[in-house]
CSV table of C-alpha atoms in Angstrom, one decimal:
chain,number,residue,atom,x,y,z
A,1447,UNK,CA,0.0,-0.1,0.2
A,1448,UNK,CA,2.6,2.4,1.0
A,1449,UNK,CA,4.9,1.3,-2.0
A,1450,UNK,CA,1.7,2.0,-4.1
A,1451,UNK,CA,0.8,5.9,-2.4
A,1452,UNK,CA,5.0,6.5,-3.5
A,1453,UNK,CA,4.7,6.0,-6.6
A,1454,UNK,CA,0.8,7.5,-7.5
A,1455,UNK,CA,1.0,11.0,-9.6
A,1456,UNK,CA,-1.3,12.1,-6.6
A,1457,UNK,CA,1.2,11.7,-3.4
A,1458,UNK,CA,1.2,15.0,-2.2
A,1459,UNK,CA,-2.7,15.4,-2.4
A,1460,UNK,CA,-3.0,12.4,-0.5
A,1461,UNK,CA,-0.6,13.7,2.9
A,1462,UNK,CA,-2.5,16.7,2.6
A,1463,UNK,CA,-5.4,15.3,2.2
A,1464,UNK,CA,-4.6,13.0,5.6
A,1465,UNK,CA,-3.9,15.9,7.6
A,1466,UNK,CA,-7.0,17.6,7.1
A,1467,UNK,CA,-9.7,15.3,6.2
A,1468,UNK,CA,-9.7,14.7,10.0
A,1469,UNK,CA,-10.0,18.2,10.5
A,1470,UNK,CA,-12.3,18.4,8.7
A,1471,UNK,CA,-14.9,16.0,10.5
A,1472,UNK,CA,-13.8,17.7,13.8
A,1473,UNK,CA,-14.4,21.4,12.4
A,1474,UNK,CA,-17.9,19.8,11.1
A,1475,UNK,CA,-19.0,18.9,14.9
A,1476,UNK,CA,-17.6,22.1,16.4
A,1477,UNK,CA,-19.8,23.9,13.9
A,1478,UNK,CA,-23.1,21.1,15.6
A,1479,UNK,CA,-22.0,21.7,19.2
A,1480,UNK,CA,-21.6,25.4,18.5
A,1481,UNK,CA,-25.0,25.6,17.0
A,1482,UNK,CA,-26.0,27.0,19.1
A,1483,UNK,CA,-24.1,30.8,20.2
A,1484,UNK,CA,-21.9,31.4,16.9
A,1485,UNK,CA,-23.1,31.2,13.4
A,1486,UNK,CA,-23.9,26.9,12.6
A,1487,UNK,CA,-26.1,24.3,13.5
A,1488,UNK,CA,-26.9,21.0,11.7
A,1489,UNK,CA,-27.7,21.9,8.0
A,1490,UNK,CA,-24.4,23.1,7.9
A,1491,UNK,CA,-22.8,20.1,10.3
A,1492,UNK,CA,-24.1,17.6,7.7
A,1493,UNK,CA,-22.7,19.3,4.8
A,1494,UNK,CA,-19.0,19.2,6.4
A,1495,UNK,CA,-19.4,16.1,7.2
A,1496,UNK,CA,-20.5,14.7,4.3
A,1497,UNK,CA,-18.2,16.8,2.6
A,1498,UNK,CA,-15.1,15.6,4.6
A,1499,UNK,CA,-16.2,11.5,3.0
A,1500,UNK,CA,-16.7,13.0,-0.3
A,1501,UNK,CA,-13.3,14.7,0.2
A,1502,UNK,CA,-11.6,10.7,0.8
A,1503,UNK,CA,-13.6,9.9,-1.8
A,1504,UNK,CA,-11.9,12.1,-4.3
A,1505,UNK,CA,-8.8,11.7,-3.5
A,1506,UNK,CA,-8.9,8.1,-2.6
A,1507,UNK,CA,-11.2,6.6,-4.8
A,1508,UNK,CA,-14.7,5.6,-4.2
A,1509,UNK,CA,-14.2,1.9,-3.0
A,1510,UNK,CA,-12.2,3.0,-0.1
A,1511,UNK,CA,-13.8,5.3,1.5
A,1512,UNK,CA,-17.2,2.5,1.1
A,1513,UNK,CA,-14.3,1.0,2.7
A,1514,UNK,CA,-14.7,3.4,5.7
A,1515,UNK,CA,-18.2,4.2,5.6
A,1516,UNK,CA,-20.0,1.4,3.9
A,1517,UNK,CA,-23.2,2.3,1.9
A,1518,UNK,CA,-25.1,0.2,4.8
A,1519,UNK,CA,-24.3,2.7,6.8
A,1520,UNK,CA,-25.4,5.1,4.5
A,1521,UNK,CA,-28.4,3.7,4.6
A,1522,UNK,CA,-28.8,3.9,8.8
A,1523,UNK,CA,-27.6,7.2,9.5
A,1524,UNK,CA,-29.8,9.2,7.5
A,1525,UNK,CA,-33.8,6.8,8.3
A,1526,UNK,CA,-31.8,7.4,12.0
A,1527,UNK,CA,-31.4,11.1,11.0
A,1528,UNK,CA,-35.8,10.9,10.7
A,1529,UNK,CA,-36.4,8.8,13.3
A,1530,UNK,CA,-34.3,10.8,16.0
A,1531,UNK,CA,-36.3,13.6,14.7
A,1532,UNK,CA,-39.5,12.0,15.3
A,1533,UNK,CA,-38.4,10.1,18.2
A,1534,UNK,CA,-38.3,13.5,20.6
A,1535,UNK,CA,-41.2,15.2,18.9
A,1536,UNK,CA,-42.5,11.9,19.8
A,1537,UNK,CA,-40.9,11.5,23.1
A,1538,UNK,CA,-42.3,15.4,24.4
A,1539,UNK,CA,-45.7,13.2,23.2
A,1540,UNK,CA,-45.4,11.0,26.0
A,1541,UNK,CA,-44.1,13.3,28.6
A,1542,UNK,CA,-47.3,15.2,28.1
A,1543,UNK,CA,-47.0,17.3,26.9
A,1544,UNK,CA,-47.9,19.0,22.4
A,1545,UNK,CA,-46.2,18.1,19.2
A,1546,UNK,CA,-42.3,18.7,19.6
A,1547,UNK,CA,-42.7,21.4,22.4
A,1548,UNK,CA,-39.0,20.8,24.1
A,1549,UNK,CA,-40.2,22.4,26.9
A,1550,UNK,CA,-41.8,19.0,28.7
A,1551,UNK,CA,-38.0,18.0,29.2
A,1552,UNK,CA,-37.3,20.2,32.6
A,1553,UNK,CA,-40.9,22.5,33.2
A,1554,UNK,CA,-39.4,23.2,36.6
A,1555,UNK,CA,-36.7,25.0,34.8
A,1556,UNK,CA,-35.4,28.7,35.1
A,1557,UNK,CA,-32.9,28.2,32.4
A,1558,UNK,CA,-34.7,27.0,29.5
A,1559,UNK,CA,-33.0,24.0,30.6
A,1560,UNK,CA,-35.7,21.9,28.3
A,1561,UNK,CA,-35.5,24.4,25.2
A,1562,UNK,CA,-31.8,23.7,25.4
A,1563,UNK,CA,-32.2,19.7,25.6
A,1564,UNK,CA,-34.8,19.5,22.7
A,1565,UNK,CA,-33.0,21.9,20.7
A,1566,UNK,CA,-29.6,19.4,21.1
A,1567,UNK,CA,-31.8,16.2,19.8
A,1568,UNK,CA,-32.8,17.7,17.4
A,1569,UNK,CA,-30.4,19.2,15.9
A,1570,UNK,CA,-28.3,15.6,16.5
A,1571,UNK,CA,-30.9,14.0,13.9
A,1572,UNK,CA,-30.8,16.6,11.3
A,1573,UNK,CA,-27.0,16.3,11.4
A,1574,UNK,CA,-27.0,12.6,11.1
A,1575,UNK,CA,-30.0,12.4,8.4
A,1576,UNK,CA,-28.0,15.1,6.2
A,1577,UNK,CA,-24.9,14.0,6.3
A,1578,UNK,CA,-26.2,10.6,5.2
A,1579,UNK,CA,-28.2,12.0,2.1
A,1580,UNK,CA,-25.4,13.6,1.3
A,1581,UNK,CA,-23.4,10.9,1.1
A,1582,UNK,CA,-25.0,8.7,-0.4
A,1583,UNK,CA,-26.5,10.9,-3.5
A,1584,UNK,CA,-22.9,11.3,-3.8
A,1585,UNK,CA,-22.6,7.6,-3.8
A,1586,UNK,CA,-25.1,6.8,-5.7
A,1587,UNK,CA,-22.8,9.3,-8.9
A,1588,UNK,CA,-20.1,9.2,-8.1
A,1589,UNK,CA,-20.2,4.5,-8.7
A,1590,UNK,CA,-22.2,4.4,-11.4
A,1591,UNK,CA,-20.3,3.2,-14.6
A,1592,UNK,CA,-20.9,6.4,-17.1
A,1593,UNK,CA,-21.5,4.7,-20.9
A,1594,UNK,CA,-19.6,6.9,-22.9
A,1595,UNK,CA,-19.6,7.6,-26.6
A,1596,UNK,CA,-16.6,6.6,-29.3
A,1597,UNK,CA,-16.6,10.8,-29.7
A,1598,UNK,CA,-16.2,10.9,-25.8
A,1599,UNK,CA,-12.7,8.9,-25.8
B,1284,UNK,CA,-33.2,57.9,-9.4
B,1285,UNK,CA,-33.5,57.7,-5.9
B,1286,UNK,CA,-36.1,54.9,-6.5
B,1287,UNK,CA,-33.6,53.2,-7.5
B,1288,UNK,CA,-30.6,53.6,-5.4
B,1289,UNK,CA,-32.6,52.9,-2.6
B,1290,UNK,CA,-34.7,49.7,-4.9
B,1291,UNK,CA,-30.8,48.2,-5.6
B,1292,UNK,CA,-31.3,44.6,-4.3
B,1293,UNK,CA,-34.7,43.7,-6.1
B,1294,UNK,CA,-33.6,45.8,-9.9
B,1295,UNK,CA,-30.7,43.4,-9.3
B,1296,UNK,CA,-31.5,40.7,-7.8
B,1297,UNK,CA,-34.6,40.2,-10.3
B,1298,UNK,CA,-31.6,40.6,-13.5
B,1299,UNK,CA,-30.5,38.0,-11.8
B,1300,UNK,CA,-33.9,35.8,-11.5
B,1301,UNK,CA,-34.8,36.5,-15.4
B,1302,UNK,CA,-31.0,35.6,-16.5
B,1303,UNK,CA,-31.6,31.9,-14.6
B,1304,UNK,CA,-35.8,32.5,-16.5
B,1305,UNK,CA,-34.0,32.3,-19.5
B,1306,UNK,CA,-31.5,29.6,-19.5
B,1307,UNK,CA,-34.1,26.9,-18.9
B,1308,UNK,CA,-36.0,28.4,-22.0
B,1309,UNK,CA,-33.4,29.5,-24.1
B,1310,UNK,CA,-31.3,26.2,-23.6
B,1311,UNK,CA,-32.0,22.5,-24.7
B,1312,UNK,CA,-29.6,21.6,-22.8
B,1313,UNK,CA,-30.5,19.5,-19.7
B,1314,UNK,CA,-27.9,20.3,-17.5
B,1315,UNK,CA,-27.7,23.9,-18.2
B,1316,UNK,CA,-31.2,24.1,-17.7
B,1317,UNK,CA,-30.9,22.9,-14.1
B,1318,UNK,CA,-27.1,25.4,-13.8
B,1319,UNK,CA,-30.0,27.9,-15.0
B,1320,UNK,CA,-32.7,27.0,-12.2
B,1321,UNK,CA,-30.2,27.2,-9.5
B,1322,UNK,CA,-28.9,31.0,-10.7
B,1323,UNK,CA,-32.9,31.4,-10.5
B,1324,UNK,CA,-33.7,29.7,-7.0
B,1325,UNK,CA,-30.5,31.8,-5.5
B,1326,UNK,CA,-31.9,35.0,-6.7
B,1327,UNK,CA,-35.2,33.2,-5.0
B,1328,UNK,CA,-32.7,33.5,-1.9
B,1329,UNK,CA,-31.4,36.7,-2.3
B,1330,UNK,CA,-35.1,38.5,-1.8
B,1331,UNK,CA,-36.0,37.1,0.9
B,1332,UNK,CA,-32.3,37.8,3.1
B,1333,UNK,CA,-32.5,40.5,1.3
B,1334,UNK,CA,-35.9,41.5,2.8
B,1335,UNK,CA,-34.5,40.3,6.0
B,1336,UNK,CA,-31.8,43.5,6.7
B,1337,UNK,CA,-32.3,46.8,9.1
B,1338,UNK,CA,-29.6,49.1,8.5
B,1339,UNK,CA,-26.9,49.4,11.4
B,1340,UNK,CA,-28.2,45.9,12.1
B,1341,UNK,CA,-26.0,42.6,13.4
B,1342,UNK,CA,-26.3,39.9,12.7
B,1343,UNK,CA,-28.9,38.4,14.3
B,1344,UNK,CA,-27.3,37.0,17.3
B,1345,UNK,CA,-28.3,38.1,20.7
B,1346,UNK,CA,-25.3,39.8,22.6
B,1347,UNK,CA,-24.3,38.4,25.9
B,1348,UNK,CA,-25.7,40.9,28.3
B,1349,UNK,CA,-28.7,40.5,27.2
B,1350,UNK,CA,-29.3,37.5,27.7
B,1351,UNK,CA,-31.8,36.3,30.4
B,1352,UNK,CA,-30.0,34.3,33.4
B,1353,UNK,CA,-26.4,35.2,31.6
B,1354,UNK,CA,-25.0,35.9,34.7
B,1355,UNK,CA,-20.1,37.3,35.3
B,1356,UNK,CA,-18.0,36.1,37.7
B,1357,UNK,CA,-17.8,38.4,40.3
B,1358,UNK,CA,-13.7,38.6,39.6
B,1359,UNK,CA,-13.7,39.7,36.1
B,1360,UNK,CA,-12.1,38.3,33.7
B,1361,UNK,CA,-12.6,36.9,30.8
B,1362,UNK,CA,-16.3,37.0,31.4
B,1363,UNK,CA,-15.9,40.1,33.4
B,1364,UNK,CA,-19.7,42.6,33.2
B,1365,UNK,CA,-18.8,44.5,30.1
B,1366,UNK,CA,-19.3,48.4,31.1
B,1367,UNK,CA,-22.4,50.1,31.4
B,1368,UNK,CA,-22.3,52.2,28.4
B,1369,UNK,CA,-22.0,49.4,26.1
B,1370,UNK,CA,-24.2,47.5,29.0
B,1371,UNK,CA,-26.9,50.6,28.7
B,1372,UNK,CA,-26.7,50.4,24.1
B,1373,UNK,CA,-29.5,49.4,22.4
B,1374,UNK,CA,-28.2,46.4,20.2
B,1375,UNK,CA,-30.4,46.5,16.4
B,1376,UNK,CA,-30.3,42.6,14.9
B,1377,UNK,CA,-31.4,41.7,11.1
B,1378,UNK,CA,-35.1,39.5,11.2
B,1379,UNK,CA,-33.7,36.5,11.7
B,1380,UNK,CA,-37.0,34.1,10.1
B,1381,UNK,CA,-36.0,34.5,6.1
B,1382,UNK,CA,-32.2,33.2,7.7
B,1383,UNK,CA,-34.3,29.5,8.9
B,1384,UNK,CA,-36.7,29.6,5.3
B,1385,UNK,CA,-33.7,30.4,3.7
B,1386,UNK,CA,-30.9,27.9,5.3
B,1387,UNK,CA,-33.1,24.8,4.6
B,1388,UNK,CA,-34.2,25.5,2.1
B,1389,UNK,CA,-31.2,25.3,0.4
B,1390,UNK,CA,-30.2,22.0,1.6
B,1391,UNK,CA,-34.0,20.9,0.6
B,1392,UNK,CA,-32.7,23.2,-2.9
B,1393,UNK,CA,-29.4,21.1,-3.4
B,1394,UNK,CA,-31.4,16.8,-2.5
B,1395,UNK,CA,-34.6,18.0,-5.4
B,1396,UNK,CA,-31.2,19.8,-7.2
B,1397,UNK,CA,-29.3,16.1,-7.1
B,1398,UNK,CA,-33.0,14.3,-7.7
B,1399,UNK,CA,-32.8,16.4,-10.5
B,1400,UNK,CA,-29.7,15.8,-11.7
B,1401,UNK,CA,-30.2,11.6,-11.7
B,1402,UNK,CA,-32.9,12.2,-13.7
B,1403,UNK,CA,-31.1,14.0,-16.3
B,1404,UNK,CA,-28.4,10.6,-15.9
B,1405,UNK,CA,-31.2,8.2,-16.6
B,1406,UNK,CA,-32.8,9.4,-19.6
B,1407,UNK,CA,-28.5,9.8,-20.9
B,1408,UNK,CA,-28.7,6.4,-20.5
B,1409,UNK,CA,-32.0,5.4,-22.1
B,1410,UNK,CA,-32.1,8.2,-25.5
B,1411,UNK,CA,-28.2,8.4,-25.3
B,1412,UNK,CA,-28.8,12.2,-25.5
B,1413,UNK,CA,-30.0,14.6,-23.2
B,1414,UNK,CA,-30.1,17.4,-25.9
B,1415,UNK,CA,-34.7,18.5,-26.0
B,1416,UNK,CA,-35.2,18.4,-29.1
B,1417,UNK,CA,-33.5,15.3,-29.5
B,1418,UNK,CA,-34.6,13.2,-26.6
B,1419,UNK,CA,-38.6,15.0,-28.8
B,1420,UNK,CA,-36.9,13.7,-32.6
B,1421,UNK,CA,-36.1,10.1,-30.8
B,1422,UNK,CA,-40.3,9.7,-28.8
B,1423,UNK,CA,-41.7,10.7,-32.5
B,1424,UNK,CA,-40.4,8.1,-34.7
B,1425,UNK,CA,-40.4,5.4,-31.8
B,1426,UNK,CA,-45.0,7.0,-31.6
B,1427,UNK,CA,-44.5,6.3,-34.8
B,1428,UNK,CA,-43.0,3.1,-35.5
B,1429,UNK,CA,-45.6,2.0,-33.1
B,1430,UNK,CA,-44.7,-0.7,-30.6
B,1431,UNK,CA,-43.8,-3.2,-32.4
B,1432,UNK,CA,-41.5,-4.5,-31.1
C,238,UNK,CA,-29.0,61.1,-1.8
C,239,UNK,CA,-25.7,60.6,-1.7
C,240,UNK,CA,-25.1,60.5,1.2
C,241,UNK,CA,-26.4,56.7,2.6
C,242,UNK,CA,-23.1,55.9,-0.4
C,243,UNK,CA,-21.3,54.3,2.2
C,244,UNK,CA,-17.9,51.7,1.9
C,245,UNK,CA,-20.9,48.6,2.4
C,246,UNK,CA,-22.5,50.1,0.1
C,247,UNK,CA,-19.8,50.1,-2.4
C,248,UNK,CA,-18.5,46.2,-1.3
C,249,UNK,CA,-22.8,45.5,-2.5
C,250,UNK,CA,-22.7,47.3,-5.5
C,251,UNK,CA,-19.2,45.3,-7.0
C,252,UNK,CA,-20.7,41.6,-5.3
C,253,UNK,CA,-23.8,41.8,-7.2
C,254,UNK,CA,-21.7,43.5,-9.9
C,255,UNK,CA,-19.5,40.1,-10.5
C,256,UNK,CA,-23.4,38.4,-9.7
C,257,UNK,CA,-24.9,39.2,-13.3
C,258,UNK,CA,-21.7,39.3,-14.7
C,259,UNK,CA,-21.6,35.0,-13.9
C,260,UNK,CA,-25.4,34.7,-14.8
C,261,UNK,CA,-24.0,36.7,-18.2
C,262,UNK,CA,-22.0,34.4,-18.5
C,263,UNK,CA,-23.4,31.1,-17.7
C,264,UNK,CA,-26.2,32.1,-20.3
C,265,UNK,CA,-22.9,32.3,-23.3
C,266,UNK,CA,-20.8,29.5,-22.9
C,267,UNK,CA,-21.5,26.0,-23.9
C,268,UNK,CA,-18.7,24.4,-22.3
C,269,UNK,CA,-20.9,22.5,-19.3
C,270,UNK,CA,-17.8,22.1,-16.9
C,271,UNK,CA,-16.6,25.4,-17.2
C,272,UNK,CA,-21.2,26.2,-16.4
C,273,UNK,CA,-21.2,24.1,-13.3
C,274,UNK,CA,-18.1,25.8,-12.6
C,275,UNK,CA,-19.4,29.6,-13.0
C,276,UNK,CA,-23.1,27.7,-10.4
C,277,UNK,CA,-19.7,27.3,-8.2
C,278,UNK,CA,-18.6,30.4,-8.1
C,279,UNK,CA,-21.8,32.7,-8.6
C,280,UNK,CA,-23.2,30.6,-4.8
C,281,UNK,CA,-20.2,32.0,-3.5
C,282,UNK,CA,-20.8,35.0,-4.5
C,283,UNK,CA,-23.9,34.5,-3.1
C,284,UNK,CA,-22.3,33.6,0.1
C,285,UNK,CA,-20.3,36.9,0.4
C,286,UNK,CA,-23.7,39.0,-0.3
C,287,UNK,CA,-25.4,37.2,2.7
C,288,UNK,CA,-22.5,37.8,5.1
C,289,UNK,CA,-22.3,40.7,3.6
C,290,UNK,CA,-26.9,41.1,5.0
C,291,UNK,CA,-26.3,39.6,8.8
C,292,UNK,CA,-27.1,36.3,7.3
C,293,UNK,CA,-23.9,34.2,8.1
C,294,UNK,CA,-25.9,31.0,9.0
C,295,UNK,CA,-27.3,31.0,4.7
C,296,UNK,CA,-24.5,32.0,4.3
C,297,UNK,CA,-22.1,29.2,6.0
C,298,UNK,CA,-25.0,27.1,4.3
C,299,UNK,CA,-24.3,28.1,1.4
C,300,UNK,CA,-20.1,27.8,1.0
C,301,UNK,CA,-20.4,24.5,1.6
C,302,UNK,CA,-23.9,23.9,-0.3
C,303,UNK,CA,-24.2,26.1,-3.1
C,304,UNK,CA,-19.9,25.5,-3.9
C,305,UNK,CA,-19.3,22.4,-2.3
C,306,UNK,CA,-21.7,19.4,-2.8
C,307,UNK,CA,-23.4,20.5,-5.7
C,308,UNK,CA,-20.7,21.2,-8.0
C,309,UNK,CA,-19.1,18.3,-7.4
C,310,UNK,CA,-22.7,16.7,-7.5
C,311,UNK,CA,-23.1,18.5,-11.0
C,312,UNK,CA,-19.3,17.7,-11.8
C,313,UNK,CA,-20.5,13.6,-11.6
C,314,UNK,CA,-23.9,13.8,-13.8
C,315,UNK,CA,-21.5,15.6,-16.4
C,316,UNK,CA,-19.2,13.5,-16.4
C,317,UNK,CA,-22.2,10.4,-16.9
C,318,UNK,CA,-23.7,12.5,-19.2
C,319,UNK,CA,-22.4,15.7,-22.2
C,320,UNK,CA,-19.7,17.7,-21.6
C,321,UNK,CA,-20.9,20.3,-23.8
C,322,UNK,CA,-24.3,22.4,-25.0
C,323,UNK,CA,-25.3,21.9,-28.2
C,324,UNK,CA,-25.3,26.0,-29.6
C,325,UNK,CA,-29.5,27.0,-29.7
C,326,UNK,CA,-30.5,29.0,-33.0
C,327,UNK,CA,-30.7,32.7,-32.5
C,328,UNK,CA,-34.7,32.3,-33.5
C,329,UNK,CA,-35.6,29.9,-31.0
C,330,UNK,CA,-33.8,31.8,-28.6
C,331,UNK,CA,-36.4,34.7,-29.5
C,332,UNK,CA,-39.7,33.5,-27.7
C,333,UNK,CA,-38.1,33.4,-24.5
C,334,UNK,CA,-36.4,36.3,-24.6
C,335,UNK,CA,-39.8,38.6,-25.1
C,336,UNK,CA,-41.2,36.2,-22.3
C,337,UNK,CA,-38.1,36.8,-20.5
C,338,UNK,CA,-39.0,41.0,-21.1
C,339,UNK,CA,-42.7,40.7,-20.3
C,340,UNK,CA,-42.2,39.3,-16.9
C,341,UNK,CA,-39.6,41.6,-15.8
C,342,UNK,CA,-40.4,44.8,-17.0
C,343,UNK,CA,-44.0,43.6,-15.0
C,344,UNK,CA,-40.9,42.9,-11.2
C,345,UNK,CA,-39.9,46.0,-12.4
C,346,UNK,CA,-43.8,47.9,-12.0
C,347,UNK,CA,-44.1,46.9,-9.4
C,348,UNK,CA,-40.6,47.3,-7.0
C,349,UNK,CA,-41.7,50.9,-6.8
C,350,UNK,CA,-43.9,49.2,-4.5
C,351,UNK,CA,-41.3,47.5,-2.1
C,352,UNK,CA,-39.8,48.4,0.9
C,353,UNK,CA,-35.9,50.8,0.8
C,354,UNK,CA,-33.3,48.3,1.4
C,355,UNK,CA,-32.3,48.2,5.1
C,356,UNK,CA,-35.3,49.7,6.1
C,357,UNK,CA,-36.2,48.0,10.0
C,358,UNK,CA,-40.0,49.1,9.8
C,359,UNK,CA,-40.6,47.7,6.6
C,360,UNK,CA,-43.6,44.1,6.4
C,361,UNK,CA,-41.2,42.3,7.3
C,362,UNK,CA,-38.8,42.8,10.0
C,363,UNK,CA,-42.0,44.9,12.2
C,364,UNK,CA,-44.1,41.4,13.1
C,365,UNK,CA,-42.9,37.9,14.0
C,366,UNK,CA,-39.3,38.1,12.8
C,367,UNK,CA,-38.7,41.5,16.1
C,368,UNK,CA,-41.5,38.9,18.5
C,369,UNK,CA,-38.5,36.5,17.4
C,370,UNK,CA,-35.6,38.0,19.0
C,371,UNK,CA,-37.6,39.4,21.9
C,372,UNK,CA,-38.6,35.7,23.2
C,373,UNK,CA,-35.8,34.1,22.3
C,374,UNK,CA,-34.2,36.2,25.1
C,375,UNK,CA,-36.3,34.7,27.5
C,376,UNK,CA,-38.0,31.8,26.3
C,377,UNK,CA,-34.6,29.7,24.9
C,378,UNK,CA,-32.5,31.8,26.6
C,379,UNK,CA,-29.4,30.9,23.7
C,380,UNK,CA,-27.7,32.9,22.0
C,381,UNK,CA,-28.5,32.1,18.3
C,382,UNK,CA,-31.5,33.4,17.0
C,383,UNK,CA,-31.7,31.5,14.5
C,384,UNK,CA,-31.2,28.0,16.1
C,385,UNK,CA,-34.1,28.6,18.7
C,386,UNK,CA,-36.7,29.9,15.3
C,387,UNK,CA,-35.5,26.4,13.5
C,388,UNK,CA,-35.1,23.9,15.9
C,389,UNK,CA,-37.8,25.4,19.1
C,390,UNK,CA,-40.8,27.5,17.3
C,391,UNK,CA,-40.9,26.7,14.0
C,392,UNK,CA,-39.0,23.1,14.9
C,393,UNK,CA,-42.6,21.1,13.0
C,394,UNK,CA,-41.2,23.1,9.3
C,395,UNK,CA,-38.1,21.1,9.6
C,396,UNK,CA,-39.4,18.5,10.5
C,397,UNK,CA,-40.7,18.6,7.0
C,398,UNK,CA,-37.9,19.9,5.7
C,399,UNK,CA,-35.4,16.7,6.9
C,400,UNK,CA,-37.8,14.3,5.8
C,401,UNK,CA,-38.0,15.9,2.0
C,402,UNK,CA,-33.4,15.8,2.6
C,403,UNK,CA,-34.6,12.2,3.6
C,404,UNK,CA,-37.6,11.4,0.7
C,405,UNK,CA,-34.4,13.1,-2.2
C,406,UNK,CA,-31.8,10.7,-0.8
C,407,UNK,CA,-34.0,7.9,-1.1
C,408,UNK,CA,-35.6,8.8,-4.5
C,409,UNK,CA,-32.3,8.6,-5.7
C,410,UNK,CA,-31.1,5.5,-4.0
C,411,UNK,CA,-33.7,4.1,-6.5
C,412,UNK,CA,-33.1,5.8,-9.2
C,413,UNK,CA,-29.3,4.9,-9.6
C,414,UNK,CA,-28.5,2.9,-6.9
C,415,UNK,CA,-26.5,3.2,-3.3
C,416,UNK,CA,-24.0,1.4,-5.2
C,417,UNK,CA,-24.8,2.7,-8.8
C,418,UNK,CA,-26.7,-1.1,-10.3
C,419,UNK,CA,-30.6,0.3,-10.0
C,420,UNK,CA,-32.6,0.1,-13.9
C,421,UNK,CA,-29.2,-1.4,-15.6
C,422,UNK,CA,-31.1,-5.3,-15.0
C,423,UNK,CA,-34.9,-6.1,-17.3
C,424,UNK,CA,-36.9,-8.3,-16.6
C,425,UNK,CA,-38.3,-10.5,-19.3
C,426,UNK,CA,-41.5,-12.0,-19.2
C,427,UNK,CA,-40.8,-15.1,-22.1
C,428,UNK,CA,-38.4,-14.5,-23.7
C,429,UNK,CA,-39.8,-10.3,-24.2
C,430,UNK,CA,-38.5,-7.0,-23.7
C,431,UNK,CA,-41.2,-5.9,-21.2
C,432,UNK,CA,-39.9,-1.5,-21.4
C,433,UNK,CA,-40.4,-0.6,-25.1
C,434,UNK,CA,-37.0,0.6,-25.8
C,435,UNK,CA,-33.6,-0.7,-25.1
C,436,UNK,CA,-30.9,1.6,-23.5
C,437,UNK,CA,-27.5,3.2,-25.9
C,438,UNK,CA,-25.6,0.2,-25.0
C,439,UNK,CA,-27.4,-2.7,-26.3
C,440,UNK,CA,-28.4,-0.6,-29.4
C,441,UNK,CA,-24.8,0.5,-30.1
C,442,UNK,CA,-24.7,-3.1,-29.7
C,443,UNK,CA,-27.7,-4.0,-32.4
C,444,UNK,CA,-25.7,-1.8,-35.3
C,445,UNK,CA,-23.8,-3.7,-36.8
C-alpha cells in the first residue's frame, strides 16, 4: 500500500488530505455543537461532514471510501436522523406535552434547559439525516458507470 | 433615480432571476437547464435575505448582556461584565425569520437538484442524449413506428 | 441621495455586479464544465453577499452546499452524460427572450411599492421576526436566534424539511442505486423485453 502511494502521481494530495480530513470532520462537529452560540447547526455540520467523506472518496477512490463508510451505514444513518427527529416529537407526546414542544423535558428549569435538550436532540437528527442523504447521493452518482460514446474517449 | 438607488437589491435580483429563467427556457441541454434553475433559485434566496436586512443591524446572535440569566463572575477576568455604556446600548438585529426559511431551503434545494441530475443521468442512459429536441425527435419516431418491438 | 453611500454599499454593488457578470456568462457559455464551475462561483459570491446582509448562518450553508456539494454532484452528473451543450439557433431564443422581458417589466413595475433596502419598519421586519428576537431572550435563552427559531419555534417546519432531504436521498437510491446498479437489469417475461426501448449500450450492440 505504501509503495503504491509513493509511486502515485497524487502523493502530495494524498498526504495533505490525510491531515485535512480529520480536521474537516472535527470542524463539522465544532460547527454542530457550537451552533447554539454562533453561526452553525445541524444542516451546515451535516454538509461539512459529508464533504469530508467526499474528499476522501475523491482522493483515495470510491472503493476505499466505501470500505471506510459502508453504504449500509449511510442508509441507516439517514433513516436514523429522521427517526431521532420524529422520536423527539413522540417523546414530548409521551411526557404529556405537545408535539415538539420541548418545555416538558425540564418544566421546572429557570434556564430553559428543556428547550436546550430538545434543540440538541433535534439538531442531532438533522445532522444524521443530512450527512446520510448527502453521502448517499454522492455514492449513487460516483458508482454509476458512465456509458461514454466513442467520440468522448 | 432615488427610487432605483433605494431598491437596488430588487433591481439586481430581478435581472438575475430573469437570467436564470432565460437559461431554463432557451437551452436544450438538460444540465444547463438545471444550472439555470439553480441560478434562479439562488436569486430567490438573495431576494428573501435582502428583505431581512436592517440598516445598522447586527447578525441575529444576541449579545450576552441581553440574554436572560447570563451572569458575570464577580472577580472579573475573561467573562467580566462590560462597562455601563455598553450595557445600556440598544442593539439592533436583522430579521432572523427569512434566514431560517432560506437556510432549510438551500439544503432542500441541493437535494432536489440531485434528484433532477439523477433523472438526467437515467434519460441519457435510455436515449443516448440529453438535448431536449433530440429526445423529442426520438420519441416522435418511436410513436410513428408504434411499439412493434 | 449620496448620504447613504458607504463603503459597505460599494462592496454590495461590487458583489452584485460580479453576480450579474457570472449569470450572463452562464447564458453565453456552452462548455458544461465551465458552466458548472461558474455555478459554484455564483453560489460563493452570493454567500459573500449574505455575510454583508447579516445572514451569517445562510452564508455558511450556501458556501458549504452551493459551492461545495452541488458543484461535486453536477460534475458527477456531467461525467455520466455530456461535456458540451449544443448551440441553440438565434430564432429559437427570441420567444424565451420575449417572455422573460415581459415578466421582468412586470416585476420592475412592482419594485416601486417594495420597502426600501434596509428599512427596519418594513412589513417583513415588523411583526413576527422582531417578536422572535424578543421572545428568544426569555423563552429559549440561546444566543443564536436562527437556531432557536429553526429548532424550537419552527421545529415542525424543520421536521418537514428533514423528511424532504430524506425522501430526496431515497429517490436517488431508487433512480441510481447506492452501488450505481439501479435500472441496469431488465425484466424479460417469456423472453421479451417489457420495456419498449433498449438502452444506449444495447443499441450500439445491435448496430453492426
